[in-house]
Amino acid sequence: MERLQISGNSYKSVLDCLYDGVYVLDRERKIVYWNKSAERLTGYRSEEVLGHCCSDSILVHVDHGGNSLCQNGCPMAVALDDGIPREMEVYLHHKHGHRVPVLVRTTALFDESNRIVGAAQIFSDNSRYRHIAEENHRLRDLALIDELTQVGNRRFGETRLREMAADARRYGWTFGVIFVDVDLFKECNDRFGHDVGDLVLRMVAQTLRNSLRSSDFVCRWGGEEFLCMIRNVGGAELTAIAEKFRILVQESMLHTEAATVRVTVSVGGTLAGDSESWPRFVARADQAMYESKRSGRNCVTILPPEATISAEPSAG
């Protein structure tokens, strides 16, 4: 029987069929291979990254706390050093600026003399993100998608708020809301133009959506303001989620021909009170966000349900 021989090109064809992203570094941490799914998950074509380090404004991994892993804690660098496979959850930088949560698995590559000659990483998004496009098509048919940012629109948000408030009254389920407002957005528009401003809004929206759990929702409430609806949380967890949003937006970046654009957000949140109408707790979260603005921006304020609010908006 003739022995099967597999060429290097055949291996690449197999890797290009994988749903997971795969890339390979040499000893100098230069990218020497980048498969088709890596292109899909990151937005970067192979010709844009080959020969570069992944820290060259490409993946720029951060952990849940927003700490950069490129200089301290890079799983590929450690694999090149000790040859031990590792697995961890990180956030990569997409070409469009937003952060994407991925599970990465790294392993060293050895030559025939058992010397480490490179490292490979396989990375995949969580299963819920695979269904976002399908969900968006459904919401678009119902006129519930904000076309610019590709997250829910105000109508979608109000519908979800009514549903969650009804569930809280019926079953006693706790939930919270978080307002996220882009800091100094007018200055960003004035400096870089409205086209870049639109891309910044999309970057922030996608970062927020990718940071949510599968049971939570985000919508564009209006202008540069987003509302996140978080199920089954207490005060401490709501604060941690709001802080994660703030950090991941701060660590997102948009590369344009003129400059690399970064923004921060002011965040405010609150838990919904028992039998409380949705306009009231939304107004309280909005007030918390403005307290973050007054505190210097790029910070988080969480108000308790019993906090006094200055005004209650209409439900329209």
CSV table of N, CA, C and O in Angstrom, one decimal, residues 80-184:
chain,number,residue,atom,x,y,z
A,80,LEU,N,7.4,30.0,23.9
A,80,LEU,CA,8.8,30.0,23.3
A,80,LEU,C,9.9,29.8,24.3
A,80,LEU,O,11.0,29.3,23.9
A,81,ASP,N,9.6,30.1,25.5
A,81,ASP,CA,10.6,30.0,26.6
A,81,ASP,C,10.7,28.6,27.2
A,81,ASP,O,11.8,28.1,27.3
A,82,ASP,N,9.5,28.1,27.6
A,82,ASP,CA,9.6,26.8,28.3
A,82,ASP,C,8.9,25.6,27.6
A,82,ASP,O,9.0,24.5,28.1
A,83,GLY,N,8.2,25.9,26.5
A,83,GLY,CA,7.7,24.8,25.7
A,83,GLY,C,6.4,24.2,26.3
A,83,GLY,O,6.0,23.1,25.8
A,84,ILE,N,5.9,24.7,27.4
A,84,ILE,CA,4.7,24.1,28.0
A,84,ILE,C,3.4,24.7,27.4
A,84,ILE,O,3.2,25.9,27.3
A,85,PRO,N,2.5,23.8,27.0
A,85,PRO,CA,1.2,24.3,26.4
A,85,PRO,C,0.4,25.1,27.5
A,85,PRO,O,0.5,24.7,28.7
A,86,ARG,N,-0.4,26.1,27.1
A,86,ARG,CA,-1.2,26.9,28.0
A,86,ARG,C,-2.5,27.2,27.4
A,86,ARG,O,-2.6,27.3,26.1
A,87,GLU,N,-3.5,27.6,28.2
A,87,GLU,CA,-4.8,28.0,27.8
A,87,GLU,C,-5.2,29.1,28.7
A,87,GLU,O,-5.1,29.1,29.9
A,88,MET,N,-5.8,30.2,28.1
A,88,MET,CA,-6.3,31.3,28.9
A,88,MET,C,-7.3,32.1,28.1
A,88,MET,O,-7.4,32.0,26.9
A,89,GLU,N,-8.1,32.9,28.8
A,89,GLU,CA,-9.1,33.8,28.2
A,89,GLU,C,-8.5,35.2,28.1
A,89,GLU,O,-8.1,35.7,29.1
A,90,VAL,N,-8.6,35.8,26.9
A,90,VAL,CA,-8.0,37.1,26.7
A,90,VAL,C,-9.0,37.9,25.8
A,90,VAL,O,-9.9,37.4,25.3
A,91,TYR,N,-8.7,39.2,25.6
A,91,TYR,CA,-9.4,40.0,24.7
A,91,TYR,C,-8.4,40.5,23.6
A,91,TYR,O,-7.4,41.1,23.9
A,92,LEU,N,-8.7,40.2,22.4
A,92,LEU,CA,-7.8,40.6,21.3
A,92,LEU,C,-8.4,41.9,20.7
A,92,LEU,O,-9.5,42.3,20.8
A,93,HIS,N,-7.5,42.6,20.0
A,93,HIS,CA,-7.9,43.9,19.3
A,93,HIS,C,-8.3,43.6,17.9
A,93,HIS,O,-7.5,43.0,17.1
A,94,HIS,N,-9.5,43.9,17.5
A,94,HIS,CA,-10.0,43.7,16.2
A,94,HIS,C,-9.5,44.9,15.3
A,94,HIS,O,-9.3,46.0,15.8
A,95,LYS,N,-9.4,44.6,14.0
A,95,LYS,CA,-8.9,45.7,13.1
A,95,LYS,C,-9.8,46.9,13.2
A,95,LYS,O,-9.4,48.1,13.0
A,96,HIS,N,-11.1,46.7,13.4
A,96,HIS,CA,-12.1,47.8,13.5
A,96,HIS,C,-12.1,48.5,14.9
A,96,HIS,O,-12.9,49.4,15.1
A,97,GLY,N,-11.2,48.1,15.7
A,97,GLY,CA,-10.9,48.8,17.0
A,97,GLY,C,-11.5,48.2,18.2
A,97,GLY,O,-10.9,48.4,19.3
A,98,HIS,N,-12.6,47.4,18.1
A,98,HIS,CA,-13.2,46.9,19.3
A,98,HIS,C,-12.4,45.7,19.9
A,98,HIS,O,-11.6,45.1,19.2
A,99,ARG,N,-12.8,45.3,21.1
A,99,ARG,CA,-12.2,44.1,21.7
A,99,ARG,C,-13.1,42.9,21.6
A,99,ARG,O,-14.3,43.0,21.6
A,100,VAL,N,-12.4,41.7,21.3
A,100,VAL,CA,-13.1,40.5,21.1
A,100,VAL,C,-12.6,39.5,22.2
A,100,VAL,O,-11.4,39.2,22.2
A,101,PRO,N,-13.5,38.9,23.0
A,101,PRO,CA,-13.0,37.9,23.9
A,101,PRO,C,-12.8,36.5,23.2
A,101,PRO,O,-13.6,36.0,22.5
A,102,VAL,N,-11.6,35.9,23.5
A,102,VAL,CA,-11.3,34.7,22.9
A,102,VAL,C,-10.6,33.8,23.9
A,102,VAL,O,-10.0,34.2,24.8
A,103,LEU,N,-10.8,32.5,23.6
A,103,LEU,CA,-10.0,31.5,24.4
A,103,LEU,C,-8.8,31.1,23.5
A,103,LEU,O,-8.9,30.7,22.4
A,104,VAL,N,-7.6,31.3,24.1
A,104,VAL,CA,-6.4,31.0,23.3
A,104,VAL,C,-5.7,29.8,23.9
A,104,VAL,O,-5.6,29.6,25.1
A,105,ARG,N,-5.1,29.0,23.0
A,105,ARG,CA,-4.3,27.8,23.4
A,105,ARG,C,-3.0,27.9,22.7
A,105,ARG,O,-3.0,28.0,21.4
A,106,THR,N,-1.9,27.9,23.4
A,106,THR,CA,-0.6,28.0,22.8
A,106,THR,C,0.2,26.8,23.0
A,106,THR,O,0.1,26.1,24.1
A,107,THR,N,1.1,26.5,22.1
A,107,THR,CA,2.0,25.4,22.2
A,107,THR,C,3.3,25.7,21.4
A,107,THR,O,3.3,26.5,20.4
A,108,ALA,N,4.4,25.2,21.9
A,108,ALA,CA,5.7,25.4,21.3
A,108,ALA,C,5.8,24.5,20.1
A,108,ALA,O,5.2,23.4,20.1
A,109,LEU,N,6.6,24.8,19.1
A,109,LEU,CA,7.0,24.0,18.0
A,109,LEU,C,8.4,23.6,18.0
A,109,LEU,O,9.3,24.4,18.3
A,110,PHE,N,8.7,22.3,17.8
A,110,PHE,CA,10.0,21.8,18.0
A,110,PHE,C,10.6,21.3,16.7
A,110,PHE,O,9.8,20.8,15.8
A,111,ASP,N,11.9,21.3,16.5
A,111,ASP,CA,12.5,20.7,15.3
A,111,ASP,C,12.9,19.3,15.7
A,111,ASP,O,12.6,18.7,16.7
A,112,GLU,N,13.6,18.6,14.7
A,112,GLU,CA,14.0,17.2,14.9
A,112,GLU,C,14.9,17.0,16.1
A,112,GLU,O,15.0,15.9,16.6
A,113,SER,N,15.6,18.1,16.5
A,113,SER,CA,16.5,17.9,17.6
A,113,SER,C,15.9,18.4,18.9
A,113,SER,O,16.6,18.5,19.9
A,114,ASN,N,14.6,18.5,18.9
A,114,ASN,CA,13.8,18.9,20.1
A,114,ASN,C,14.1,20.3,20.6
A,114,ASN,O,13.9,20.6,21.8
A,115,ARG,N,14.5,21.1,19.7
A,115,ARG,CA,14.8,22.5,20.0
A,115,ARG,C,13.5,23.3,19.7
A,115,ARG,O,12.9,23.1,18.6
A,116,ILE,N,13.2,24.3,20.5
A,116,ILE,CA,12.0,25.2,20.2
A,116,ILE,C,12.4,26.1,19.1
A,116,ILE,O,13.3,26.9,19.1
A,117,VAL,N,11.6,26.0,18.0
A,117,VAL,CA,11.8,26.9,16.8
A,117,VAL,C,10.7,27.9,16.6
A,117,VAL,O,10.8,28.7,15.7
A,118,GLY,N,9.6,27.8,17.3
A,118,GLY,CA,8.5,28.7,17.1
A,118,GLY,C,7.4,28.3,18.1
A,118,GLY,O,7.6,27.5,19.0
A,119,ALA,N,6.3,29.0,17.9
A,119,ALA,CA,5.1,28.7,18.7
A,119,ALA,C,3.8,28.9,17.9
A,119,ALA,O,3.8,29.7,17.0
A,120,ALA,N,2.8,28.2,18.2
A,120,ALA,CA,1.5,28.3,17.5
A,120,ALA,C,0.4,28.6,18.5
A,120,ALA,O,0.5,28.2,19.7
A,121,GLN,N,-0.5,29.4,18.1
A,121,GLN,CA,-1.7,29.7,18.9
A,121,GLN,C,-3.0,29.4,18.2
A,121,GLN,O,-3.1,29.8,17.0
A,122,ILE,N,-3.9,28.7,18.8
A,122,ILE,CA,-5.2,28.5,18.3
A,122,ILE,C,-6.2,29.4,19.2
A,122,ILE,O,-6.1,29.3,20.4
A,123,PHE,N,-7.0,30.2,18.5
A,123,PHE,CA,-7.9,31.0,19.3
A,123,PHE,C,-9.3,30.9,18.8
A,123,PHE,O,-9.5,30.9,17.5
A,124,SER,N,-10.3,31.0,19.7
A,124,SER,CA,-11.7,30.8,19.2
A,124,SER,C,-12.6,31.7,20.1
A,124,SER,O,-12.3,32.0,21.2
A,125,ASP,N,-13.6,32.2,19.4
A,125,ASP,CA,-14.6,33.0,20.2
A,125,ASP,C,-15.5,32.1,20.9
A,125,ASP,O,-15.6,30.9,20.6
A,126,ASN,N,-16.2,32.6,21.9
A,126,ASN,CA,-17.1,31.8,22.7
A,126,ASN,C,-18.4,31.5,21.8
A,126,ASN,O,-18.7,32.3,20.9
A,127,SER,N,-19.0,30.4,22.1
A,127,SER,CA,-20.1,29.9,21.2
A,127,SER,C,-21.2,30.9,21.0
A,127,SER,O,-21.8,31.0,19.9
A,128,ARG,N,-21.5,31.8,22.0
A,128,ARG,CA,-22.6,32.7,21.8
A,128,ARG,C,-22.3,33.7,20.8
A,128,ARG,O,-23.2,34.2,20.1
A,129,TYR,N,-21.0,34.1,20.5
A,129,TYR,CA,-20.7,35.1,19.6
A,129,TYR,C,-20.9,34.6,18.1
A,129,TYR,O,-21.0,35.4,17.2
A,130,ARG,N,-20.9,33.3,18.0
A,130,ARG,CA,-21.2,32.7,16.6
A,130,ARG,C,-22.6,33.0,16.1
A,130,ARG,O,-22.9,32.9,14.9
A,131,HIS,N,-23.5,33.3,17.0
A,131,HIS,CA,-24.9,33.5,16.7
A,131,HIS,C,-25.3,34.9,16.6
A,131,HIS,O,-26.5,35.2,16.3
A,132,ILE,N,-24.3,35.9,16.8
A,132,ILE,CA,-24.7,37.3,16.8
A,132,ILE,C,-25.2,37.7,15.4
A,132,ILE,O,-26.2,38.4,15.3
A,133,ALA,N,-24.6,37.3,14.3
A,133,ALA,CA,-25.0,37.7,13.0
A,133,ALA,C,-26.4,37.2,12.7
A,133,ALA,O,-27.3,37.9,12.2
A,134,GLU,N,-26.7,36.0,13.1
A,134,GLU,CA,-28.1,35.4,12.9
A,134,GLU,C,-29.1,36.2,13.7
A,134,GLU,O,-30.2,36.6,13.3
A,135,GLU,N,-28.7,36.6,15.0
A,135,GLU,CA,-29.6,37.4,15.8
A,135,GLU,C,-29.8,38.7,15.2
A,135,GLU,O,-31.0,39.3,15.3
A,136,ASN,N,-28.8,39.3,14.7
A,136,ASN,CA,-28.9,40.6,14.1
A,136,ASN,C,-29.9,40.6,12.9
A,136,ASN,O,-30.6,41.6,12.7
A,137,HIS,N,-29.8,39.6,12.1
A,137,HIS,CA,-30.8,39.5,11.0
A,137,HIS,C,-32.2,39.5,11.5
A,137,HIS,O,-33.1,40.1,10.9
A,138,ARG,N,-32.4,38.7,12.5
A,138,ARG,CA,-33.8,38.6,13.1
A,138,ARG,C,-34.2,40.0,13.6
A,138,ARG,O,-35.4,40.4,13.3
A,139,LEU,N,-33.4,40.7,14.4
A,139,LEU,CA,-33.7,42.0,14.9
A,139,LEU,C,-33.9,43.0,13.8
A,139,LEU,O,-34.7,43.9,13.9
A,140,ARG,N,-33.1,42.9,12.8
A,140,ARG,CA,-33.2,43.9,11.7
A,140,ARG,C,-34.6,43.7,11.0
A,140,ARG,O,-35.2,44.7,10.6
A,141,ASP,N,-35.1,42.5,10.9
A,141,ASP,CA,-36.4,42.3,10.3
A,141,ASP,C,-37.5,42.9,11.2
A,141,ASP,O,-38.5,43.3,10.7
A,142,LEU,N,-37.2,43.0,12.5
A,142,LEU,CA,-38.2,43.6,13.4
A,142,LEU,C,-37.9,45.1,13.6
A,142,LEU,O,-38.6,45.7,14.5
A,143,ALA,N,-37.0,45.7,12.9
A,143,ALA,CA,-36.6,47.1,13.0
A,143,ALA,C,-36.1,47.4,14.4
A,143,ALA,O,-36.5,48.5,15.0
A,144,LEU,N,-35.3,46.5,15.0
A,144,LEU,CA,-34.8,46.7,16.3
A,144,LEU,C,-33.3,46.9,16.4
A,144,LEU,O,-32.7,46.9,17.4
A,145,ILE,N,-32.7,47.0,15.2
A,145,ILE,CA,-31.2,47.2,15.1
A,145,ILE,C,-30.9,48.6,14.8
A,145,ILE,O,-31.5,49.2,13.9
A,146,ASP,N,-29.9,49.1,15.5
A,146,ASP,CA,-29.3,50.4,15.1
A,146,ASP,C,-28.3,50.2,14.0
A,146,ASP,O,-27.3,49.5,14.2
A,147,GLU,N,-28.6,50.7,12.8
A,147,GLU,CA,-27.8,50.3,11.6
A,147,GLU,C,-26.3,50.8,11.8
A,147,GLU,O,-25.4,50.1,11.2
A,148,LEU,N,-26.1,51.9,12.4
A,148,LEU,CA,-24.7,52.3,12.5
A,148,LEU,C,-23.8,51.4,13.4
A,148,LEU,O,-22.7,51.0,13.0
A,149,THR,N,-24.3,51.1,14.6
A,149,THR,CA,-23.5,50.4,15.5
A,149,THR,C,-23.7,48.9,15.5
A,149,THR,O,-22.9,48.1,16.1
A,150,GLN,N,-24.8,48.4,14.9
A,150,GLN,CA,-25.2,47.0,14.8
A,150,GLN,C,-25.5,46.4,16.2
A,150,GLN,O,-25.4,45.2,16.4
A,151,VAL,N,-25.9,47.2,17.2
A,151,VAL,CA,-26.5,46.7,18.4
A,151,VAL,C,-28.0,47.1,18.4
A,151,VAL,O,-28.4,47.8,17.5
A,152,GLY,N,-28.7,46.7,19.4
A,152,GLY,CA,-30.1,47.1,19.5
A,152,GLY,C,-30.3,48.6,19.5
A,152,GLY,O,-29.5,49.4,19.9
A,153,ASN,N,-31.5,49.0,19.0
A,153,ASN,CA,-31.8,50.5,19.0
A,153,ASN,C,-32.6,50.8,20.3
A,153,ASN,O,-32.8,50.0,21.1
A,154,ARG,N,-33.0,52.1,20.4
A,154,ARG,CA,-33.8,52.5,21.5
A,154,ARG,C,-35.1,51.7,21.7
A,154,ARG,O,-35.5,51.3,22.8
A,155,ARG,N,-35.8,51.4,20.6
A,155,ARG,CA,-37.0,50.6,20.7
A,155,ARG,C,-36.7,49.2,21.2
A,155,ARG,O,-37.5,48.7,22.1
A,156,PHE,N,-35.6,48.6,20.8
A,156,PHE,CA,-35.2,47.3,21.3
A,156,PHE,C,-35.0,47.4,22.8
A,156,PHE,O,-35.4,46.6,23.6
A,157,GLY,N,-34.2,48.5,23.3
A,157,GLY,CA,-33.9,48.6,24.7
A,157,GLY,C,-35.2,48.8,25.5
A,157,GLY,O,-35.3,48.2,26.6
A,158,GLU,N,-36.1,49.6,25.1
A,158,GLU,CA,-37.3,49.8,25.9
A,158,GLU,C,-38.2,48.5,26.0
A,158,GLU,O,-38.8,48.2,27.0
A,159,THR,N,-38.2,47.8,24.9
A,159,THR,CA,-38.9,46.5,24.9
A,159,THR,C,-38.3,45.5,25.9
A,159,THR,O,-39.0,44.9,26.7
A,160,ARG,N,-36.9,45.4,25.9
A,160,ARG,CA,-36.3,44.5,26.9
A,160,ARG,C,-36.5,45.0,28.3
A,160,ARG,O,-36.6,44.2,29.2
A,161,LEU,N,-36.4,46.3,28.5
A,161,LEU,CA,-36.6,46.9,29.9
A,161,LEU,C,-38.0,46.5,30.4
A,161,LEU,O,-38.2,46.1,31.6
A,162,ARG,N,-39.0,46.6,29.6
A,162,ARG,CA,-40.4,46.3,30.0
A,162,ARG,C,-40.5,44.8,30.4
A,162,ARG,O,-41.1,44.4,31.4
A,163,GLU,N,-39.8,44.0,29.5
A,163,GLU,CA,-39.8,42.5,29.8
A,163,GLU,C,-39.1,42.2,31.1
A,163,GLU,O,-39.6,41.4,31.9
A,164,MET,N,-38.0,42.8,31.3
A,164,MET,CA,-37.2,42.5,32.5
A,164,MET,C,-37.9,43.0,33.8
A,164,MET,O,-37.8,42.3,34.8
A,165,ALA,N,-38.5,44.2,33.7
A,165,ALA,CA,-39.2,44.7,34.8
A,165,ALA,C,-40.4,43.8,35.2
A,165,ALA,O,-40.7,43.6,36.3
A,166,ALA,N,-41.1,43.3,34.1
A,166,ALA,CA,-42.2,42.4,34.4
A,166,ALA,C,-41.8,41.1,35.0
A,166,ALA,O,-42.4,40.6,35.9
A,167,ASP,N,-40.6,40.5,34.5
A,167,ASP,CA,-40.1,39.3,35.1
A,167,ASP,C,-39.7,39.5,36.6
A,167,ASP,O,-39.8,38.6,37.4
A,168,ALA,N,-39.1,40.7,36.9
A,168,ALA,CA,-38.7,41.0,38.2
A,168,ALA,C,-39.9,41.0,39.2
A,168,ALA,O,-39.9,40.5,40.3
A,169,ARG,N,-41.0,41.6,38.7
A,169,ARG,CA,-42.3,41.7,39.5
A,169,ARG,C,-42.9,40.3,39.7
A,169,ARG,O,-43.4,39.9,40.7
A,170,ARG,N,-42.8,39.5,38.6
A,170,ARG,CA,-43.5,38.2,38.6
A,170,ARG,C,-42.7,37.1,39.4
A,170,ARG,O,-43.2,36.3,40.1
A,171,TYR,N,-41.3,37.1,39.1
A,171,TYR,CA,-40.5,36.0,39.7
A,171,TYR,C,-39.5,36.5,40.7
A,171,TYR,O,-38.8,35.7,41.3
A,172,GLY,N,-39.4,37.8,41.0
A,172,GLY,CA,-38.4,38.3,41.9
A,172,GLY,C,-37.0,38.3,41.4
A,172,GLY,O,-36.1,38.3,42.2
A,173,TRP,N,-36.8,38.2,40.1
A,173,TRP,CA,-35.5,38.2,39.6
A,173,TRP,C,-34.9,39.6,39.7
A,173,TRP,O,-35.5,40.6,39.3
A,174,THR,N,-33.6,39.7,40.1
A,174,THR,CA,-32.9,40.9,40.2
A,174,THR,C,-32.2,41.3,38.9
A,174,THR,O,-31.8,40.3,38.1
A,175,PHE,N,-32.1,42.5,38.6
A,175,PHE,CA,-31.4,42.9,37.4
A,175,PHE,C,-30.9,44.4,37.6
A,175,PHE,O,-31.4,45.1,38.4
A,176,GLY,N,-30.0,44.8,36.7
A,176,GLY,CA,-29.5,46.1,36.8
A,176,GLY,C,-29.3,46.7,35.4
A,176,GLY,O,-29.4,46.0,34.4
A,177,VAL,N,-29.1,48.0,35.4
A,177,VAL,CA,-28.9,48.7,34.1
A,177,VAL,C,-27.6,49.6,34.2
A,177,VAL,O,-27.3,50.1,35.3
A,178,ILE,N,-26.9,49.7,33.1
A,178,ILE,CA,-25.7,50.4,33.1
A,178,ILE,C,-25.7,51.4,31.9
A,178,ILE,O,-25.9,50.9,30.8
A,179,PHE,N,-25.5,52.7,32.2
A,179,PHE,CA,-25.4,53.7,31.1
A,179,PHE,C,-23.9,53.8,30.8
A,179,PHE,O,-23.1,54.0,31.7
A,180,VAL,N,-23.6,53.9,29.5
A,180,VAL,CA,-22.2,54.1,29.1
A,180,VAL,C,-22.2,55.2,28.1
A,180,VAL,O,-22.9,55.2,27.0
A,181,ASP,N,-21.5,56.3,28.4
A,181,ASP,CA,-21.5,57.5,27.5
A,181,ASP,C,-20.0,57.8,27.1
A,181,ASP,O,-19.1,57.9,27.9
A,182,VAL,N,-19.8,58.0,25.8
A,182,VAL,CA,-18.5,58.3,25.3
A,182,VAL,C,-18.0,59.7,25.7
A,182,VAL,O,-18.7,60.7,25.4
A,183,ASP,N,-16.9,59.8,26.3
A,183,ASP,CA,-16.4,61.1,26.8
A,183,ASP,C,-15.9,61.9,25.7
A,183,ASP,O,-15.2,61.4,24.7
A,184,LEU,N,-16.2,63.2,25.7
A,184,LEU,CA,-15.7,64.2,24.8
A,184,LEU,C,-15.9,63.8,23.4
A,184,LEU,O,-15.0,64.0,22.5
